[in-house]
């Protein structure tokens, strides 16, 4: 029998945040949905190397992402512009 994995509170917050991104993206038009999903994937991949013990940095990234998600949930949101 496999042992059940126990996730920390911070890991559960990240999973919850990821699910919220997906739900928000699915509520938008197909082009906007793809843009949101692409941007989210890029950000998760960009920051996947953050040390799991760097709680302050992870919490900062979650707060930053939550603000962006809140903007994306607005009805008049029409997409993400990429600036490099």
The first five atom37 places (N, CA, C, CB, O) and aatype in JSON, in Angstrom:
{
  "aatype": [20, 20, 20, 20, 20, 20, 20, 20, 20, 20, 20, 20, 20, 20, 20, 20, 20, 20, 20, 20, 20, 20, 20, 20, 20, 20, 20, 20, 20, 20, 20, 20, 20, 20, 20, 20, 20, 20, 20, 20, 20, 20, 20, 20, 20, 20, 20, 20, 20, 20, 20, 20, 20, 20, 20, 20, 20, 20, 20, 20, 20, 20, 20, 20, 20, 20, 20, 20, 20, 20, 20, 20, 20, 20, 20, 20, 20, 20, 20, 20, 20, 20, 20, 20],
  "atom_mask": [
    [1, 1, 1, 1, 1],
    [1, 1, 1, 1, 1],
    [1, 1, 1, 1, 1],
    [1, 1, 1, 1, 1],
    [1, 1, 1, 1, 1],
    [1, 1, 1, 1, 1],
    [1, 1, 1, 1, 1],
    [1, 1, 1, 1, 1],
    [1, 1, 1, 1, 1],
    [1, 1, 1, 1, 1],
    [1, 1, 1, 1, 1],
    [1, 1, 1, 1, 1],
    [1, 1, 1, 1, 1],
    [1, 1, 1, 1, 1],
    [1, 1, 1, 1, 1],
    [1, 1, 1, 1, 1],
    [1, 1, 1, 1, 1],
    [1, 1, 1, 1, 1],
    [1, 1, 1, 1, 1],
    [1, 1, 1, 1, 1],
    [1, 1, 1, 1, 1],
    [1, 1, 1, 1, 1],
    [1, 1, 1, 1, 1],
    [1, 1, 1, 1, 1],
    [1, 1, 1, 1, 1],
    [1, 1, 1, 1, 1],
    [1, 1, 1, 1, 1],
    [1, 1, 1, 1, 1],
    [1, 1, 1, 1, 1],
    [1, 1, 1, 1, 1],
    [1, 1, 1, 1, 1],
    [1, 1, 1, 1, 1],
    [1, 1, 1, 1, 1],
    [1, 1, 1, 1, 1],
    [1, 1, 1, 1, 1],
    [1, 1, 1, 1, 1],
    [1, 1, 1, 1, 1],
    [1, 1, 1, 1, 1],
    [1, 1, 1, 1, 1],
    [1, 1, 1, 1, 1],
    [1, 1, 1, 1, 1],
    [1, 1, 1, 1, 1],
    [1, 1, 1, 1, 1],
    [1, 1, 1, 1, 1],
    [1, 1, 1, 1, 1],
    [1, 1, 1, 1, 1],
    [1, 1, 1, 1, 1],
    [1, 1, 1, 1, 1],
    [1, 1, 1, 1, 1],
    [1, 1, 1, 1, 1],
    [1, 1, 1, 1, 1],
    [1, 1, 1, 1, 1],
    [1, 1, 1, 1, 1],
    [1, 1, 1, 1, 1],
    [1, 1, 1, 1, 1],
    [1, 1, 1, 1, 1],
    [1, 1, 1, 1, 1],
    [1, 1, 1, 1, 1],
    [1, 1, 1, 1, 1],
    [1, 1, 1, 1, 1],
    [1, 1, 1, 1, 1],
    [1, 1, 1, 1, 1],
    [1, 1, 1, 1, 1],
    [1, 1, 1, 1, 1],
    [1, 1, 1, 1, 1],
    [1, 1, 1, 1, 1],
    [1, 1, 1, 1, 1],
    [1, 1, 1, 1, 1],
    [1, 1, 1, 1, 1],
    [1, 1, 1, 1, 1],
    [1, 1, 1, 1, 1],
    [1, 1, 1, 1, 1],
    [1, 1, 1, 1, 1],
    [1, 1, 1, 1, 1],
    [1, 1, 1, 1, 1],
    [1, 1, 1, 1, 1],
    [1, 1, 1, 1, 1],
    [1, 1, 1, 1, 1],
    [1, 1, 1, 1, 1],
    [1, 1, 1, 1, 1],
    [1, 1, 1, 1, 1],
    [1, 1, 1, 1, 1],
    [1, 1, 1, 1, 1],
    [1, 1, 1, 1, 1]
  ],
  "atom_positions": [
    [[0.84, -1.18, 0.0], [0.0, 0.0, 0.0], [0.89, 1.24, 0.0], [-0.96, 0.0, 1.22], [1.82, 1.34, 0.79]],
    [[0.59, 2.18, -0.88], [1.37, 3.4, -0.98], [1.04, 4.33, 0.19], [1.11, 4.11, -2.32], [-0.1, 4.4, 0.64]],
    [[2.06, 5.03, 0.66], [1.83, 5.98, 1.74], [1.26, 7.27, 1.15], [3.13, 6.26, 2.52], [1.61, 7.67, 0.04]],
    [[0.41, 7.9, 1.9], [-0.22, 9.13, 1.47], [0.75, 10.3, 1.67], [-1.55, 9.37, 2.25], [1.34, 10.45, 2.74]],
    [[0.92, 11.1, 0.65], [1.81, 12.25, 0.72], [1.13, 13.36, 1.5], [2.22, 12.74, -0.7], [-0.04, 13.68, 1.27]],
    [[1.87, 13.93, 2.43], [1.35, 15.05, 3.21], [2.02, 16.32, 2.72], [1.57, 14.85, 4.74], [3.24, 16.46, 2.78]],
    [[1.21, 17.24, 2.25], [1.73, 18.5, 1.74], [1.67, 19.57, 2.82], [0.94, 18.95, 0.5], [0.8, 19.56, 3.69]],
    [[2.62, 20.5, 2.76], [2.64, 21.6, 3.71], [1.52, 22.58, 3.36], [4.03, 22.32, 3.71], [0.92, 22.5, 2.28]],
    [[1.25, 23.49, 4.26], [0.22, 24.51, 4.01], [0.56, 25.36, 2.81], [0.04, 25.4, 5.23], [-0.32, 25.73, 2.03]],
    [[1.83, 25.68, 2.65], [2.26, 26.49, 1.52], [2.08, 25.74, 0.21], [3.73, 26.91, 1.7], [1.66, 26.33, -0.79]],
    [[2.39, 24.45, 0.2], [2.19, 23.65, -1.01], [0.71, 23.6, -1.37], [2.75, 22.22, -0.81], [0.35, 23.69, -2.55]],
    [[-0.15, 23.45, -0.37], [-1.59, 23.43, -0.63], [-2.07, 24.77, -1.18], [-2.37, 23.08, 0.65], [-2.95, 24.8, -2.04]],
    [[-1.49, 25.87, -0.7], [-1.84, 27.2, -1.23], [-1.47, 27.3, -2.7], [-1.14, 28.31, -0.42], [-2.22, 27.86, -3.5]],
    [[-0.31, 26.77, -3.06], [0.15, 26.81, -4.44], [-0.78, 25.98, -5.32], [1.6, 26.3, -4.56], [-1.15, 26.42, -6.42]],
    [[-1.17, 24.79, -4.86], [-2.1, 23.97, -5.63], [-3.44, 24.69, -5.82], [-2.32, 22.6, -4.93], [-4.02, 24.68, -6.9]],
    [[-3.92, 25.3, -4.75], [-5.19, 26.03, -4.8], [-5.09, 27.2, -5.78], [-5.58, 26.54, -3.4], [-6.02, 27.46, -6.55]],
    [[-3.96, 27.9, -5.74], [-3.73, 29.02, -6.65], [-3.71, 28.54, -8.11], [-2.41, 29.73, -6.3], [-4.29, 29.18, -8.99]],
    [[-3.05, 27.43, -8.36], [-2.97, 26.87, -9.71], [-4.37, 26.49, -10.22], [-2.03, 25.63, -9.74], [-4.7, 26.76, -11.38]],
    [[-5.17, 25.88, -9.37], [-6.54, 25.52, -9.77], [-7.36, 26.77, -10.07], [-7.23, 24.69, -8.67], [-8.17, 26.77, -10.99]],
    [[-7.16, 27.84, -9.3], [-7.88, 29.1, -9.52], [-7.5, 29.7, -10.87], [-7.59, 30.11, -8.38], [-8.35, 30.25, -11.57]],
    [[-6.24, 29.59, -11.24], [-5.79, 30.09, -12.54], [-6.52, 29.33, -13.65], [-4.26, 29.94, -12.7], [-7.02, 29.93, -14.6]],
    [[-6.56, 28.02, -13.54], [-7.2, 27.2, -14.56], [-8.69, 27.54, -14.66], [-7.02, 25.71, -14.25], [-9.22, 27.68, -15.76]],
    [[-9.36, 27.66, -13.52], [-10.79, 28.0, -13.53], [-11.03, 29.36, -14.18], [-11.36, 28.0, -12.1], [-11.96, 29.52, -14.98]],
    [[-10.2, 30.34, -13.85], [-10.34, 31.67, -14.41], [-10.12, 31.65, -15.92], [-9.37, 32.65, -13.75], [-10.86, 32.27, -16.67]],
    [[-9.1, 30.93, -16.35], [-8.78, 30.86, -17.78], [-9.93, 30.22, -18.55], [-7.49, 30.06, -18.01], [-10.27, 30.67, -19.64]],
    [[-10.53, 29.19, -18.01], [-11.61, 28.48, -18.71], [-12.86, 29.34, -18.87], [-11.97, 27.21, -17.96], [-13.68, 29.07, -19.75]],
    [[-13.01, 30.37, -18.04], [-14.17, 31.26, -18.14], [-14.01, 32.29, -19.26], [-14.39, 31.97, -16.81], [-14.98, 32.95, -19.63]],
    [[-12.82, 32.41, -19.79], [-12.54, 33.42, -20.83], [-12.67, 32.81, -22.22], [-11.14, 34.01, -20.64], [-12.82, 31.6, -22.39]],
    [[-12.61, 33.69, -23.22], [-12.66, 33.24, -24.61], [-11.43, 32.39, -24.91], [-12.74, 34.46, -25.59], [-10.42, 32.51, -24.22]],
    [[-11.51, 31.52, -25.93], [-10.4, 30.6, -26.22], [-9.03, 31.27, -26.37], [-10.71, 29.86, -27.48], [-8.05, 30.76, -25.82]],
    [[-8.93, 32.37, -27.08], [-7.63, 33.03, -27.26], [-7.08, 33.58, -25.96], [-7.76, 34.15, -28.26], [-5.89, 33.47, -25.69]],
    [[-7.95, 34.16, -25.17], [-7.55, 34.72, -23.87], [-7.18, 33.58, -22.93], [-8.69, 35.59, -23.25], [-6.21, 33.67, -22.17]],
    [[-7.95, 32.5, -22.97], [-7.69, 31.32, -22.13], [-6.28, 30.78, -22.4], [-8.74, 30.21, -22.38], [-5.52, 30.52, -21.47]],
    [[-5.96, 30.63, -23.67], [-4.63, 30.13, -24.04], [-3.53, 31.06, -23.54], [-4.52, 29.96, -25.56], [-2.49, 30.6, -23.07]],
    [[-3.76, 32.36, -23.65], [-2.78, 33.34, -23.19], [-2.54, 33.26, -21.69], [-3.21, 34.73, -23.56], [-1.41, 33.33, -21.22]],
    [[-3.63, 33.13, -20.94], [-3.52, 33.03, -19.48], [-2.76, 31.77, -19.1], [-4.92, 33.05, -18.83], [-1.86, 31.8, -18.26]],
    [[-3.13, 30.66, -19.72], [-2.48, 29.38, -19.4], [-1.0, 29.41, -19.77], [-3.18, 28.22, -20.14], [-0.16, 28.91, -19.02]],
    [[-0.67, 30.0, -20.91], [0.73, 30.09, -21.34], [1.54, 30.94, -20.36], [0.81, 30.67, -22.78], [2.64, 30.57, -19.96]],
    [[0.97, 32.09, -19.99], [1.66, 33.0, -19.07], [1.87, 32.31, -17.71], [0.87, 34.31, -18.89], [2.95, 32.4, -17.12]],
    [[0.83, 31.64, -17.21], [0.94, 30.95, -15.92], [2.02, 29.88, -15.98], [-0.42, 30.33, -15.52], [2.83, 29.75, -15.06]],
    [[2.02, 29.1, -17.05], [3.03, 28.04, -17.19], [4.43, 28.65, -17.22], [2.78, 27.22, -18.49], [5.34, 28.13, -16.58]],
    [[4.6, 29.75, -17.96], [5.92, 30.39, -18.03], [6.37, 30.86, -16.65], [5.88, 31.58, -18.99], [7.54, 30.7, -16.29]],
    [[5.44, 31.42, -15.88], [5.8, 31.92, -14.56], [6.14, 30.78, -13.6], [4.67, 32.77, -13.98], [7.09, 30.88, -12.82]],
    [[5.37, 29.7, -13.65], [5.68, 28.55, -12.79], [7.03, 27.96, -13.17], [4.57, 27.47, -12.9], [7.82, 27.6, -12.3]],
    [[7.3, 27.85, -14.47], [8.59, 27.3, -14.91], [9.74, 28.25, -14.55], [8.57, 27.05, -16.43], [10.83, 27.8, -14.18]],
    [[9.51, 29.53, -14.67], [10.54, 30.52, -14.37], [10.97, 30.45, -12.89], [10.03, 31.94, -14.7], [12.14, 30.62, -12.57]],
    [[10.01, 30.2, -12.02], [10.28, 30.24, -10.58], [10.35, 28.86, -9.93], [9.24, 31.06, -9.9], [10.36, 28.77, -8.7]],
    [[10.4, 27.81, -10.71], [10.43, 26.47, -10.12], [11.73, 26.16, -9.37], [10.21, 25.42, -11.2], [11.8, 25.21, -8.59]],
    [[12.75, 26.96, -9.62], [14.03, 26.72, -8.95], [14.14, 27.41, -7.59], [15.17, 27.18, -9.83], [15.16, 27.28, -6.91]],
    [[13.1, 28.14, -7.18], [13.14, 28.78, -5.87], [13.23, 27.69, -4.81], [11.88, 29.7, -5.64], [12.47, 26.72, -4.83]],
    [[14.15, 27.87, -3.89], [14.35, 26.89, -2.82], [13.07, 26.74, -2.0], [15.53, 27.3, -1.91], [12.47, 27.74, -1.61]],
    [[12.65, 25.52, -1.75], [11.4, 25.27, -1.03], [11.45, 25.79, 0.4], [11.08, 23.79, -1.02], [10.4, 25.93, 1.04]],
    [[12.63, 26.07, 0.91], [12.75, 26.63, 2.26], [12.71, 28.15, 2.26], [14.03, 26.16, 2.9], [12.69, 28.76, 3.33]],
    [[12.7, 28.77, 1.07], [12.65, 30.23, 0.96], [11.18, 30.68, 1.01], [13.34, 30.71, -0.36], [10.61, 31.11, 0.01]],
    [[10.61, 30.56, 2.18], [9.18, 30.8, 2.37], [8.81, 32.25, 2.03], [8.78, 30.48, 3.82], [7.77, 32.5, 1.43]],
    [[9.64, 33.19, 2.41], [9.35, 34.6, 2.15], [9.22, 34.85, 0.64], [10.46, 35.5, 2.74], [8.29, 35.54, 0.2]],
    [[10.13, 34.31, -0.13], [10.1, 34.48, -1.59], [8.86, 33.82, -2.2], [11.39, 33.9, -2.22], [8.21, 34.38, -3.07]],
    [[8.55, 32.63, -1.73], [7.39, 31.9, -2.25], [6.1, 32.65, -1.91], [7.34, 30.47, -1.68], [5.21, 32.77, -2.76]],
    [[5.99, 33.15, -0.69], [4.81, 33.91, -0.3], [4.7, 35.19, -1.12], [4.85, 34.24, 1.2], [3.6, 35.59, -1.51]],
    [[5.83, 35.83, -1.38], [5.83, 37.04, -2.22], [5.31, 36.71, -3.62], [7.24, 37.64, -2.3], [4.48, 37.44, -4.16]],
    [[5.8, 35.63, -4.2], [5.36, 35.23, -5.53], [3.87, 34.88, -5.55], [6.18, 34.04, -6.03], [3.17, 35.19, -6.51]],
    [[3.39, 34.24, -4.49], [1.96, 33.93, -4.4], [1.12, 35.2, -4.33], [1.69, 33.05, -3.18], [0.08, 35.3, -4.99]],
    [[1.56, 36.17, -3.52], [0.82, 37.44, -3.42], [0.81, 38.16, -4.76], [1.44, 38.35, -2.34], [-0.22, 38.68, -5.19]],
    [[1.95, 38.18, -5.42], [2.07, 38.82, -6.73], [1.14, 38.13, -7.73], [3.54, 38.78, -7.23], [0.43, 38.79, -8.49]],
    [[1.14, 36.81, -7.74], [0.27, 36.06, -8.64], [-1.19, 36.26, -8.32], [0.61, 34.58, -8.58], [-2.02, 36.33, -9.23]],
    [[-1.53, 36.37, -7.04], [-2.92, 36.58, -6.63], [-3.43, 37.92, -7.15], [-3.06, 36.51, -5.11], [-4.59, 38.02, -7.57]],
    [[-2.59, 38.94, -7.12], [-2.99, 40.25, -7.66], [-3.24, 40.15, -9.16], [-1.9, 41.3, -7.36], [-4.21, 40.71, -9.67]],
    [[-2.36, 39.46, -9.87], [-2.54, 39.29, -11.31], [-3.79, 38.48, -11.62], [-1.31, 38.63, -11.93], [-4.51, 38.77, -12.57]],
    [[-4.04, 37.46, -10.83], [-5.23, 36.63, -11.02], [-6.5, 37.45, -10.79], [-5.2, 35.42, -10.07], [-7.48, 37.3, -11.51]],
    [[-6.46, 38.3, -9.78], [-7.61, 39.15, -9.49], [-7.93, 40.05, -10.69], [-7.36, 40.01, -8.22], [-9.09, 40.25, -11.03]],
    [[-6.9, 40.58, -11.31], [-7.11, 41.4, -12.51], [-7.67, 40.56, -13.65], [-5.79, 42.06, -12.94], [-8.54, 41.02, -14.39]],
    [[-7.18, 39.34, -13.8], [-7.65, 38.47, -14.88], [-9.1, 38.05, -14.68], [-6.77, 37.23, -14.97], [-9.78, 37.71, -15.64]],
    [[-9.58, 38.08, -13.45], [-10.96, 37.69, -13.17], [-11.96, 38.79, -13.48], [-11.09, 37.29, -11.73], [-13.16, 38.54, -13.49]],
    [[-11.48, 40.0, -13.75], [-12.37, 41.1, -14.11], [-13.04, 40.79, -15.45], [-11.59, 42.44, -14.17], [-12.4, 40.26, -16.35]],
    [[-14.32, 41.14, -15.58], [-15.04, 40.85, -16.83], [-14.43, 41.53, -18.06], [-16.47, 41.28, -16.7], [-14.48, 40.98, -19.16]],
    [[-13.85, 42.71, -17.89], [-13.3, 43.44, -19.03], [-11.87, 43.02, -19.39], [-13.31, 44.92, -18.73], [-11.27, 43.58, -20.31]],
    [[-11.33, 42.04, -18.69], [-9.98, 41.55, -18.97], [-9.97, 40.91, -20.35], [-9.51, 40.53, -17.89], [-10.79, 40.05, -20.66]],
    [[-9.0, 41.36, -21.19], [-8.99, 40.86, -22.57], [-7.71, 40.16, -22.96], [-9.23, 41.99, -23.52], [-7.56, 39.77, -24.12]],
    [[-6.78, 40.0, -22.05], [-5.57, 39.27, -22.38], [-4.34, 39.82, -21.67], [-5.35, 39.3, -23.86], [-4.39, 40.85, -21.0]],
    [[-3.26, 39.1, -21.85], [-1.99, 39.45, -21.23], [-1.05, 39.94, -22.31], [-1.38, 38.25, -20.46], [-0.87, 39.29, -23.34]],
    [[-0.45, 41.07, -22.07], [0.56, 41.54, -23.02], [1.94, 41.15, -22.49], [0.47, 43.08, -23.23], [2.27, 41.42, -21.34]],
    [[2.7, 40.53, -23.32], [4.03, 40.06, -22.91], [5.05, 41.16, -23.15], [4.42, 38.77, -23.67], [5.14, 41.72, -24.25]],
    [[5.82, 41.46, -22.11], [6.9, 42.43, -22.25], [8.18, 41.77, -21.78], [6.61, 43.74, -21.45], [8.26, 41.25, -20.66]],
    [[9.19, 41.8, -22.64], [10.45, 41.16, -22.28], [11.56, 42.16, -22.26], [10.79, 40.05, -23.24], [12.7, 41.8, -21.97]]
  ]
}
